[in-house]
Structures are given as C-alpha cells and as structure tokens.
Short mmCIF file of C-alpha atoms and ligand atoms in Angstrom, two decimals:
data_model
loop_
_atom_site.label_atom_id
_atom_site.label_comp_id
_atom_site.label_asym_id
_atom_site.label_seq_id
_atom_site.Cartn_x
_atom_site.Cartn_y
_atom_site.Cartn_z
CA UNK A 206 121.11 69.62 149.90
CA UNK A 207 118.27 71.99 151.18
CA UNK A 208 118.44 71.94 154.96
CA UNK A 209 116.19 73.35 157.44
CA UNK A 210 117.20 74.19 160.97
CA UNK A 211 114.44 74.44 163.60
CA UNK A 212 115.20 76.79 166.50
CA UNK A 213 116.35 80.49 167.17
CA UNK A 214 119.10 80.75 169.69
CA UNK A 215 122.94 80.73 169.95
CA UNK A 216 122.95 77.09 169.62
CA UNK A 217 121.07 77.14 166.37
CA UNK A 218 123.54 79.82 165.00
CA UNK A 219 126.39 77.55 165.85
CA UNK A 220 124.84 74.77 164.16
CA UNK A 221 124.09 76.93 161.07
CA UNK A 222 127.46 78.26 160.95
CA UNK A 223 128.75 74.58 160.82
CA UNK A 224 126.34 73.38 158.29
CA UNK A 225 127.50 76.27 156.08
CA UNK A 226 130.92 74.82 156.09
CA UNK A 227 129.72 71.76 154.34
CA UNK A 228 130.05 71.48 150.32
CA UNK A 229 126.92 69.65 150.50
CA UNK A 230 124.69 72.36 151.80
CA UNK A 231 123.35 74.40 149.20
CA UNK A 232 120.17 76.03 150.64
CA UNK A 233 119.85 76.74 154.27
CA UNK A 234 116.60 77.70 155.88
CA UNK A 235 115.78 78.57 159.58
CA UNK A 236 112.35 78.52 161.50
CA UNK A 237 112.07 80.72 163.22
CA UNK A 238 115.64 81.94 163.51
CA UNK A 239 116.91 85.43 164.83
CA UNK A 240 118.45 88.57 163.37
CA UNK A 241 122.01 87.14 163.25
CA UNK A 242 120.95 83.84 161.83
CA UNK A 243 118.98 86.00 158.99
CA UNK A 244 122.46 86.89 157.86
CA UNK A 245 123.49 83.28 157.29
CA UNK A 246 120.15 81.30 156.42
CA UNK A 247 116.75 82.13 154.86
CA UNK A 248 114.20 82.88 157.64
CA UNK A 249 111.00 81.04 157.85
CA UNK A 250 108.43 82.49 159.93
CA UNK A 251 106.84 79.36 161.50
CA UNK A 252 106.52 78.92 165.25
CA UNK A 253 108.95 76.52 166.63
CA UNK A 254 105.98 74.15 167.91
CA UNK A 255 104.15 74.24 164.74
CA UNK A 256 104.64 70.74 163.40
CA UNK A 257 102.13 70.74 160.71
CA UNK A 258 103.52 73.85 159.21
CA UNK A 259 106.93 72.67 159.56
CA UNK A 260 106.35 69.74 157.66
CA UNK A 261 104.31 71.43 154.88
CA UNK A 262 107.25 73.90 154.43
CA UNK A 263 109.61 71.07 154.10
CA UNK A 264 107.50 69.31 151.53
CA UNK A 265 106.86 72.52 149.55
CA UNK A 266 110.68 73.27 149.43
CA UNK A 267 112.29 69.87 148.71
CA UNK A 268 114.04 69.84 152.25
CA UNK A 269 116.62 66.94 152.19
CA UNK A 270 117.33 67.14 155.91
CA UNK A 271 115.80 68.71 158.97
CA UNK A 272 117.82 69.46 162.10
CA UNK A 273 115.40 69.99 165.24
CA UNK A 274 117.60 71.64 168.03
CA UNK A 275 115.46 72.76 170.77
CA UNK A 276 113.88 70.54 173.63
CA UNK A 277 110.20 71.35 173.50
CA UNK A 278 109.69 70.34 169.78
CA UNK A 279 111.65 67.29 170.41
CA UNK A 280 109.57 66.44 173.45
CA UNK A 281 106.52 67.01 171.41
CA UNK A 282 107.06 64.90 168.65
CA UNK A 283 108.40 67.14 165.82
CA UNK A 284 110.93 64.33 164.61
CA UNK A 285 108.17 61.72 164.50
CA UNK A 286 105.85 64.24 162.31
CA UNK A 287 108.91 64.72 159.79
CA UNK A 288 109.36 60.81 159.60
CA UNK A 289 105.86 60.19 159.09
CA UNK A 290 105.81 62.50 156.10
CA UNK A 291 108.99 60.72 154.77
CA UNK A 292 111.25 63.49 155.52
CA UNK A 293 114.68 62.84 157.03
CA UNK A 294 115.21 64.44 160.33
CA UNK A 295 117.89 64.58 162.98
CA UNK A 296 117.09 64.23 166.42
CA UNK A 297 115.15 61.86 168.93
CA UNK A 298 111.67 60.50 168.35
CA UNK A 299 109.17 61.74 171.07
CA UNK A 300 109.37 58.44 173.02
CA UNK A 301 113.34 58.85 173.46
CA UNK A 302 113.11 62.58 174.03
CA UNK A 303 111.49 61.84 177.36
CA UNK A 304 114.82 61.14 178.66
CA UNK A 305 115.27 65.11 179.18
CA UNK A 306 111.25 65.85 179.34
CA UNK A 307 110.73 63.71 182.42
CA UNK A 308 113.24 63.77 185.30
CA UNK A 309 111.15 60.98 186.84
CA UNK A 310 111.58 58.87 183.78
CA UNK A 311 115.32 59.38 183.60
CA UNK A 312 115.86 58.86 187.40
CA UNK A 313 114.08 55.55 187.11
CA UNK A 314 115.91 54.59 183.98
CA UNK A 315 119.33 55.10 185.79
CA UNK A 316 118.18 53.03 188.94
CA UNK A 317 116.84 50.20 186.66
CA UNK A 318 120.20 50.01 184.74
CA UNK A 319 122.50 50.81 187.39
CA UNK A 320 123.83 53.92 185.73
CA UNK A 321 125.46 56.29 188.65
CA UNK A 322 123.44 59.18 189.64
CA UNK A 323 122.10 61.02 193.03
CA UNK A 324 120.01 58.84 195.26
CA UNK A 325 116.46 60.21 194.89
CA UNK A 326 112.64 59.40 195.45
CA UNK A 327 109.85 60.61 193.32
CA UNK A 328 106.28 62.05 194.54
CA UNK A 329 103.04 62.97 193.08
CA UNK A 330 101.86 64.78 196.03
CA UNK A 331 103.33 67.74 198.06
CA UNK A 332 102.37 66.13 201.48
CA UNK A 333 104.59 62.98 201.21
CA UNK A 334 107.32 64.80 199.64
CA UNK A 335 107.52 67.14 202.51
CA UNK A 336 107.09 64.23 204.98
CA UNK A 337 110.04 62.66 203.38
CA UNK A 338 112.28 65.74 203.50
CA UNK A 339 111.29 66.04 207.29
CA UNK A 340 112.26 62.54 207.96
CA UNK A 341 115.46 62.53 205.80
CA UNK A 342 116.67 65.68 207.61
CA UNK A 343 119.89 66.12 205.36
CA UNK A 344 120.70 69.59 203.55
CA UNK A 345 121.33 70.59 201.38
CA UNK A 346 118.67 68.68 199.45
CA UNK A 347 117.66 69.05 195.63
CA UNK A 348 114.23 69.32 194.57
CA UNK A 349 113.32 69.12 190.88
CA UNK A 350 110.15 69.61 188.71
CA UNK A 351 109.54 66.62 186.56
CA UNK A 352 109.15 68.27 183.25
CA UNK A 353 110.84 70.95 181.04
CA UNK A 354 111.23 74.24 182.92
CA UNK A 355 113.72 76.25 180.77
CA UNK A 356 116.59 75.14 183.00
CA UNK A 357 114.94 76.88 186.07
CA UNK A 358 113.06 73.70 187.81
CA UNK A 359 115.85 72.69 190.10
CA UNK A 360 115.90 74.12 193.66
CA UNK A 361 118.71 73.39 196.03
CA UNK A 362 117.29 73.84 199.48
CA UNK A 363 119.55 74.57 202.44
CA UNK A 364 116.99 73.91 205.22
CA UNK A 365 113.71 72.43 205.80
CA UNK A 366 111.79 75.62 205.16
CA UNK A 367 113.50 76.22 201.97
CA UNK A 368 112.60 72.80 200.83
CA UNK A 369 109.13 72.85 202.04
CA UNK A 370 108.51 76.31 200.29
CA UNK A 371 110.21 74.66 197.15
CA UNK A 372 107.99 71.65 197.01
CA UNK A 373 104.84 73.91 197.36
CA UNK A 374 105.98 76.41 194.69
CA UNK A 375 106.31 73.56 192.31
CA UNK A 376 103.39 71.31 193.35
CA UNK A 377 100.57 73.48 194.72
CA UNK A 378 101.44 76.96 193.26
CA UNK A 379 102.36 75.26 189.84
CA UNK A 380 105.23 77.65 189.31
CA UNK A 381 106.37 75.75 186.30
CA UNK A 382 102.84 74.59 185.14
CA UNK A 383 102.21 70.73 184.35
CA UNK A 384 105.98 70.11 184.66
CA UNK A 385 105.20 70.22 188.42
CA UNK A 386 102.67 67.43 188.70
CA UNK A 387 105.56 65.00 189.90
CA UNK A 388 108.92 66.01 191.53
CA UNK A 389 112.08 64.49 192.33
CA UNK A 390 113.80 64.77 195.68
CA UNK A 391 117.49 63.97 195.51
CA UNK A 392 120.85 63.67 197.21
CA UNK A 393 123.11 66.80 197.03
CA UNK A 394 126.14 65.94 195.18
CA UNK A 395 129.44 67.81 195.12
CA UNK A 396 132.31 68.16 192.50
CA UNK A 397 133.02 69.72 189.08
CA UNK A 398 130.44 69.76 186.58
CA UNK A 399 131.18 68.36 183.05
CA UNK A 400 128.92 68.52 180.01
CA UNK A 401 129.47 65.92 177.38
CA UNK A 402 127.34 65.79 174.47
CA UNK A 403 127.65 62.63 172.19
CA UNK A 404 126.31 61.71 168.69
CA UNK A 405 124.45 58.39 168.85
CA UNK A 406 122.60 56.42 166.25
CA UNK A 407 121.35 53.95 168.90
CA UNK A 408 124.02 51.48 167.97
CA UNK A 409 127.18 53.25 168.60
CA UNK A 410 127.89 56.54 170.83
CA UNK A 411 130.48 58.82 169.89
CA UNK A 412 131.06 61.59 172.48
CA UNK A 413 132.06 65.06 171.57
CA UNK A 414 135.01 67.10 172.98
CA UNK A 415 134.06 68.05 176.57
CA UNK A 416 132.88 71.15 177.79
CA UNK A 417 131.87 73.16 180.86
CA UNK A 418 129.02 75.61 181.56
CA UNK A 419 128.80 78.61 183.81
CA UNK A 420 125.20 78.56 184.79
CA UNK A 421 124.84 81.31 187.33
CA UNK A 422 124.18 84.95 186.35
CA UNK A 423 127.18 86.63 188.18
CA UNK A 424 130.83 86.30 188.81
CA UNK A 425 131.96 83.83 191.37
CA UNK A 426 129.06 81.72 190.67
CA UNK A 427 126.68 84.26 192.30
CA UNK A 428 123.20 85.09 191.34
CA UNK A 429 120.22 83.01 189.86
CA UNK A 430 120.76 80.06 187.64
CA UNK A 431 120.54 80.96 183.67
CA UNK A 432 120.43 79.05 180.48
CA UNK A 433 124.20 79.44 180.40
CA UNK A 434 126.42 82.45 180.80
CA UNK A 435 129.54 81.16 178.98
CA UNK A 436 131.40 77.73 178.23
CA UNK A 437 134.83 76.33 177.66
CA UNK A 438 135.90 73.22 175.70
CA UNK A 439 137.70 70.89 176.74
CA UNK A 440 136.77 70.60 180.55
CA UNK A 441 139.91 70.71 182.34
CA UNK A 442 138.50 68.10 184.76
CA UNK A 443 137.49 65.77 182.25
CA UNK A 444 140.65 63.46 182.05
CA UNK A 445 141.17 60.53 179.55
CA UNK A 446 140.77 58.21 182.58
CA UNK A 447 137.40 59.79 183.69
CA UNK A 448 136.39 59.70 179.87
CA UNK A 449 136.68 56.18 179.61
CA UNK A 450 135.07 55.48 182.97
CA UNK A 451 132.04 57.46 181.78
CA UNK A 452 132.09 55.59 178.45
CA UNK A 453 131.77 52.22 180.20
CA UNK A 454 129.61 53.15 183.15
CA UNK A 455 127.46 55.84 181.75
CA UNK A 456 127.34 56.52 177.92
CA UNK A 457 127.21 52.96 176.76
CA UNK A 458 124.74 51.62 179.31
CA UNK A 459 122.46 54.55 178.68
CA UNK A 460 122.30 53.96 174.73
CA UNK A 461 121.64 50.17 175.79
CA UNK A 462 119.04 50.95 178.30
CA UNK A 463 116.99 53.14 176.04
CA UNK A 464 117.09 50.17 173.53
CA UNK A 465 116.01 47.92 175.98
CA UNK A 466 113.08 50.10 176.89
CA UNK A 467 112.06 50.41 173.31
CA UNK A 468 113.11 53.95 173.09
CA UNK A 469 116.05 53.84 170.84
CA UNK A 470 117.78 57.16 171.04
CA UNK A 471 119.13 58.89 167.78
CA UNK A 472 120.50 62.34 167.73
CA UNK A 473 122.74 64.20 170.11
CA UNK A 474 122.45 63.07 173.77
CA UNK A 475 123.63 65.50 176.33
CA UNK A 476 125.38 64.10 179.58
CA UNK A 477 125.40 66.56 182.33
CA UNK A 478 127.80 64.99 184.81
CA UNK A 479 129.30 65.80 188.36
CA UNK A 480 132.58 64.41 189.04
CA UNK A 481 131.84 63.16 192.73
CA UNK A 482 134.47 61.94 195.23
CA UNK A 483 132.82 58.44 194.49
CA UNK A 484 133.03 58.73 190.78
CA UNK A 485 131.15 60.44 187.89
CA UNK A 486 127.47 60.63 188.24
CA UNK A 487 124.68 61.83 185.94
CA UNK A 488 122.94 65.09 187.06
CA UNK A 489 120.62 65.34 183.96
CA UNK A 490 120.13 64.22 180.35
CA UNK A 491 119.22 66.31 177.58
CA UNK A 492 117.95 65.10 174.29
CA UNK A 493 119.72 67.96 172.29
CA UNK A 494 122.87 70.16 171.94
CA UNK A 495 123.45 72.31 174.96
CA UNK A 496 123.25 75.95 174.63
CA UNK A 497 125.92 77.55 174.93
CA UNK A 498 128.01 74.21 175.03
CA UNK A 499 127.28 74.07 171.29
CA UNK A 500 129.04 77.30 170.80
CA UNK A 501 132.41 75.90 171.91
CA UNK A 502 132.23 72.29 170.92
CA UNK A 503 131.27 72.76 167.11
CA UNK A 504 134.03 75.26 166.26
CA UNK A 505 136.36 72.53 167.28
CA UNK A 506 134.58 69.87 165.00
CA UNK A 507 136.64 69.11 161.84
CA UNK A 508 134.30 66.53 160.29
CA UNK A 509 131.40 67.45 157.97
CA UNK A 510 128.26 67.82 160.31
CA UNK A 511 125.86 66.94 157.42
CA UNK A 512 127.89 63.59 156.95
CA UNK A 513 127.60 62.94 160.72
CA UNK A 514 123.80 63.82 160.51
CA UNK A 515 123.21 61.30 157.85
CA UNK A 516 125.13 58.71 159.35
CA UNK A 517 123.21 59.11 162.67
CA UNK A 518 119.73 59.06 160.67
CA UNK A 519 121.09 55.85 158.52
CA UNK A 520 122.34 54.16 161.76
CA UNK A 521 125.97 53.94 160.29
CA UNK A 522 127.81 56.19 162.96
CA UNK A 523 130.37 53.46 163.49
CA UNK A 524 131.58 54.00 159.89
CA UNK A 525 132.57 57.88 160.45
CA UNK A 526 135.65 58.89 162.00
CA UNK A 527 134.89 62.19 163.72
CA UNK A 528 137.74 64.48 164.12
CA UNK A 529 138.19 67.25 166.36
CA UNK A 530 140.75 70.45 166.38
CA UNK A 531 143.40 70.38 169.25
CA UNK A 532 143.34 73.39 171.61
CA UNK A 533 140.75 75.03 173.25
CA UNK A 534 137.53 77.16 172.74
CA UNK A 535 135.94 79.76 175.08
CA UNK A 536 132.40 81.35 174.66
CA UNK A 537 131.20 84.46 176.51
CA UNK A 538 127.69 85.08 176.70
CA UNK A 539 126.60 88.88 176.48
CA UNK A 540 123.16 89.11 178.11
CA UNK A 541 120.63 91.96 178.64
CA UNK A 542 120.91 93.49 182.07
CA UNK A 543 118.43 92.08 184.61
CA UNK A 544 118.47 88.56 182.66
CA UNK A 545 117.32 86.05 183.89
CA UNK A 546 114.61 87.75 185.53
CA UNK A 547 113.42 91.01 183.98
CA UNK A 548 115.33 92.88 180.97
CA UNK A 549 114.63 95.41 178.20
CA UNK A 550 114.63 94.36 174.44
CA UNK A 551 115.23 96.59 171.37
CA UNK A 552 118.73 98.20 172.53
CA UNK A 553 120.75 98.92 169.50
CA UNK A 554 123.87 96.86 169.32
CA UNK A 555 127.33 98.53 168.15
CA UNK A 556 130.75 96.96 167.65
CA UNK A 557 129.84 93.89 165.66
CA UNK A 558 131.65 94.79 162.60
CA UNK A 559 134.85 95.63 164.31
CA UNK A 560 134.51 92.47 166.18
CA UNK A 561 134.30 90.50 163.13
CA UNK A 562 137.85 91.46 162.43
CA UNK A 563 139.22 89.93 165.54
CA UNK A 564 140.84 86.78 163.94
CA UNK A 565 139.52 83.49 165.32
CA UNK A 566 136.49 84.74 166.99
CA UNK A 567 132.93 84.16 165.94
CA UNK A 568 129.84 86.00 167.24
CA UNK A 569 126.90 83.76 167.52
CA UNK A 570 123.52 85.61 167.81
CA UNK A 571 121.03 84.33 170.35
CA UNK A 572 118.56 87.04 170.93
CA UNK A 573 118.90 89.63 168.28
CA UNK A 574 116.86 91.17 165.45
CA UNK A 575 117.98 92.84 162.37
CA UNK A 576 116.26 95.77 161.03
CA UNK A 577 117.69 98.51 158.38
CA UNK A 578 120.99 97.22 158.59
CA UNK A 579 121.12 97.33 162.42
CA UNK A 580 121.16 94.72 165.11
CA UNK A 581 119.08 95.06 168.05
CA UNK A 582 118.62 93.03 171.37
CA UNK A 583 115.83 90.77 171.18
CA UNK A 584 116.27 88.55 174.26
CA UNK A 585 117.91 87.68 177.63
CA UNK A 586 120.75 86.14 176.20
CA UNK A 587 121.83 88.30 173.20
CA UNK A 588 125.27 87.02 171.93
CA UNK A 589 127.83 84.36 172.48
CA UNK A 590 131.39 85.17 171.41
CA UNK A 591 133.46 82.32 170.76
CA UNK A 592 137.33 82.02 170.28
CA UNK A 593 139.34 78.96 169.16
CA UNK A 594 143.09 79.03 170.00
CA UNK A 595 145.88 76.87 170.99
CA UNK A 596 145.02 76.90 174.69
CA UNK A 597 142.43 78.12 177.02
CA UNK A 598 144.13 81.13 178.03
CA UNK A 599 144.60 82.49 174.60
CA UNK A 600 141.02 81.55 173.70
CA UNK A 601 139.65 83.51 176.54
CA UNK A 602 141.83 86.54 175.95
CA UNK A 603 140.74 86.56 172.31
CA UNK A 604 137.05 86.11 173.27
CA UNK A 605 136.96 88.92 175.87
CA UNK A 606 138.97 90.94 173.29
CA UNK A 607 136.08 90.79 170.92
CA UNK A 608 133.53 91.23 173.75
CA UNK A 609 135.15 94.49 174.71
CA UNK A 610 134.41 95.89 171.15
CA UNK A 611 130.73 95.33 171.60
CA UNK A 612 128.16 97.54 173.34
CA UNK A 613 124.51 98.13 174.10
CA UNK A 614 122.68 99.66 176.94
CA UNK A 615 122.63 97.69 180.19
CA UNK A 616 124.70 94.96 178.56
CA UNK A 617 126.10 92.27 181.18
CA UNK A 618 128.54 89.52 180.80
CA UNK A 619 130.65 87.44 183.25
CA UNK A 620 134.30 88.34 183.40
CA UNK A 621 135.35 84.96 184.90
CA UNK A 622 134.40 82.33 182.35
CA UNK A 623 136.78 79.38 182.35
CA UNK A 624 138.19 80.73 185.56
CA UNK A 625 135.84 79.27 188.19
CA UNK A 626 135.54 75.59 189.32
P1 AMP B 5 119.81 70.18 186.10
O1 AMP B 5 118.70 71.26 185.50
O2 AMP B 5 119.31 69.01 186.37
O3 AMP B 5 120.94 70.37 185.18
O4 AMP B 5 120.30 71.09 187.44
C1 AMP B 5 120.68 72.50 187.28
C2 AMP B 5 121.85 72.55 188.09
O5 AMP B 5 121.74 72.38 189.52
C3 AMP B 5 123.09 71.77 188.00
O6 AMP B 5 123.95 72.10 186.89
C4 AMP B 5 123.61 71.55 189.05
O7 AMP B 5 124.55 72.59 189.39
C5 AMP B 5 122.72 71.67 190.07
N1 AMP B 5 122.16 70.27 190.53
C6 AMP B 5 121.20 69.46 189.94
N2 AMP B 5 121.23 68.31 190.87
C7 AMP B 5 122.23 68.25 191.72
C8 AMP B 5 122.58 67.42 192.54
N3 AMP B 5 121.86 66.31 192.84
N4 AMP B 5 123.49 67.86 193.47
C9 AMP B 5 123.97 68.90 193.52
N5 AMP B 5 123.78 70.03 192.49
C10 AMP B 5 122.79 69.70 191.70
N1 LIG B 6 123.62 74.96 178.93
C1 LIG B 6 122.75 73.97 179.36
C2 LIG B 6 121.68 73.38 178.52
O1 LIG B 6 121.75 73.44 177.39
O2 LIG B 6 120.87 72.73 179.19
#
C-alpha cells in the first residue's frame, strides 16, 4: 500500500515508525514531515492545511490510505476532502472534529448527555463573563478560549483580577484570534490527570493503553504549559476499576452522543480525564492522537496499525483484537531552551547515532531538519526519546540514558518525567 501521513511532529514520527512495521506498507510519504521523518519516509512539500494540493498528490501517487494526524487540518475538513475524491483517509470528518475544535460544543455535548465534566457557563461577551465570575466568587476558576489555541487557551485564575485579565486578553485583545469569540468559564477540578486515546469507528470504541502527560515546562510542574514535555504509559493512577467506570460513563456515552448529534466520530478520540474525588471527569476531548502521548502508546501496540486504520474506515473495528505489550514506556522530550516562549533554531544536534545503539530506545524527531548528513534543531520541541521496558523505572532509566548522549546548544528537558503526580 502507498500511505500518506499528514503532519510534521514527534507524534507523526511515532505513527510513521509504527506504519513501517506493517508488511502491508510498501511506500510511505509524509507531508510536510521533518528532518528525522525524512530518513523514514519520502517528504512531500505541501503545507499541512492545503487540502487541494494534498488530494491532488494522493490522486497522482496512487495513495491507498491517508492518515491525518494534527488538529487543524481535521477541524478544517481535510478528511472530507479526501473522501469526496474517493480516497480512504483515517480521521474524523469536519463535523466530528468539532469535539476538539470548539470547547463550547464539547461542554454542551457533555451536559446534554450527562457525561461527567466540570460545571461551566459559556459566554459570547466579556462583560457578562466578568459579571458571572464576580458573583460566583470562587477561586481558582478556569477560563478557556472556545477554539484551537495550540494547547495554550486555558487559564487558571487564582483571583478576580487574574480572571478578569484572562477574559479580556482572550475576548477583547483576541490573544488567540477568533478562538476567543466565545469562552467557557468552568469549575476548577483536582486530581491526577490521565490521557486515554481510543480507536473508534462510531460503532465500537477500543481504548488504547493509558498514558500521562507532563505539560509544564520545568521540573516539579513549574513554568508555563507546553504541548507536553514527556509521557509515561501506563498511567499508574488508571486502575482497571477506573477504566471500567470510564468506559461505561464516558467513552461509550460520548460515541453514542456524537452519533445522536449526526456527527459520527471515526478515528482516534483522545479523552483528557481528571480523576477527581467524585469520580473521573472529562477535562477535554481531542480529535486525534496526543503528542507526546503517541510516543509512548504506539511503541506498545502489537497489532498492525494499517489493519486497525482499515477496520476503522470500514466500520469493522469490533472484528479486530488489538494487542498491547505488557510493561511500560517513557518518553522524555528534549526542547530548545526558552520553549514555549522564545527559542532559537538551527543548532547542530550531536549524539543521535550513539543513541540509536541504546537497546530498546527510539528517538522520535519533532522539530529537526536534516542537511548534509547532519541534524539541526528546527522547533520548540525537538526530539522525543522513548524507551520500552518491563517496568516504568527501567523505561525511565533507559530513556534518560539515551537522552544523556544527545546534546545541542541550550537544550532543555525535564529530569522528573514519571516522577510527579
Ligand atoms: P486543556 O487544554 O483543556 O487540556 O487544559 C490544559 C490543562 O489545564 C489541563 O491539562 C489541566 O491541567 C488544566 N485544566 C483544564 N481544565 C481544568 C479544570 N476544570 N480544573 C483544573 N484544571 C484544569
Ligand atoms: N499532549 C497533549 C495533546 O496532544 O493535546
């Protein structure tokens, strides 16, 4: 099969490495990809949002399967464009990707179908939002821009002033552009966070092994929120009992709710959960694999990913038995110094070759470019170093062992992945 991967980060590299394990995959392309991906797949220079050019490329190159990995092209209807052209594509249609693209939509969906989530109100103007916050008078309070904001559209305000500033920066100053035309103001929840990615064809839902993301930039959960600085799988807080409760109260009801709304979701649905003292609640949905969750979940997948994609597209997911490796995986993200704010690019990366020799580790490339036989940094998150082992401690030891061989100017990584709550 000729397969086209759309996207350019560490998640896409992890998907590509997994697809390459399939005997069915004969030719793999990636648009637009990155330096590391260029060593594993043929790079196609088409911007990630260019639906027309993507479809044209797929037609001209006899593509049998397209995998759309990032949120923006999904929200913009990339899957619909391929389907209209008769090309098989893995991912949700535009009308289902809204579950991530609009927080107002997802909150209203959960309320309507009794899916546990934080209490909330939505607003389309800053004045009534600020009035509500004043009367509510409970802190911390959580303020979320409605639309996609690179994982940065959530502000946890500790007092009225911070809340008012947050509302104004989103709705008046339009810090996240159109994403801030509406906001959600919601109750602050506490408890361990769990990421559960699930395959679904709209008829059945098959959760993958659980994971835990570390979103803050620095050790001890200090610093700004990032796209994710490291992950572990499984999540130690996610017991079999909690998994069953989530299946019954969250996963199945969500799939059914989307069907009821005429927005059948097919692809990978990501449940961002918080295990609160009153039970698991949904913090957010994503319409795609998480990054860097994919970098710990996919290495544990034992079933052919091409077969799973086909089953999802054909709505035959219930026929497939999806198998997972026992043990654990850990991923440490190596970022450019200054990420997620200001950082420099173009630093030469050394130590990647030796690192390849650490058995059981994989280096996924997120923001790199490849020139004249050398890798250079080309983004905020640069590499994701994953190890799979019999248990979490061994996976972490291996991953950090591999990280210690890699270096570039101003590189930064957290030293406590898998060690914080
Ligand atoms: P989101 O983009 O919705 O995943 O939010 C980003 C992060 O903000 C989450 O991973 C949580 O750590 C935090 N967060 C979001 N909503 C809440 C909430 N209602 N209560 C507490 N923390 C939250
Ligand atoms: N790691 C969080 C996300 O992919 O949204």
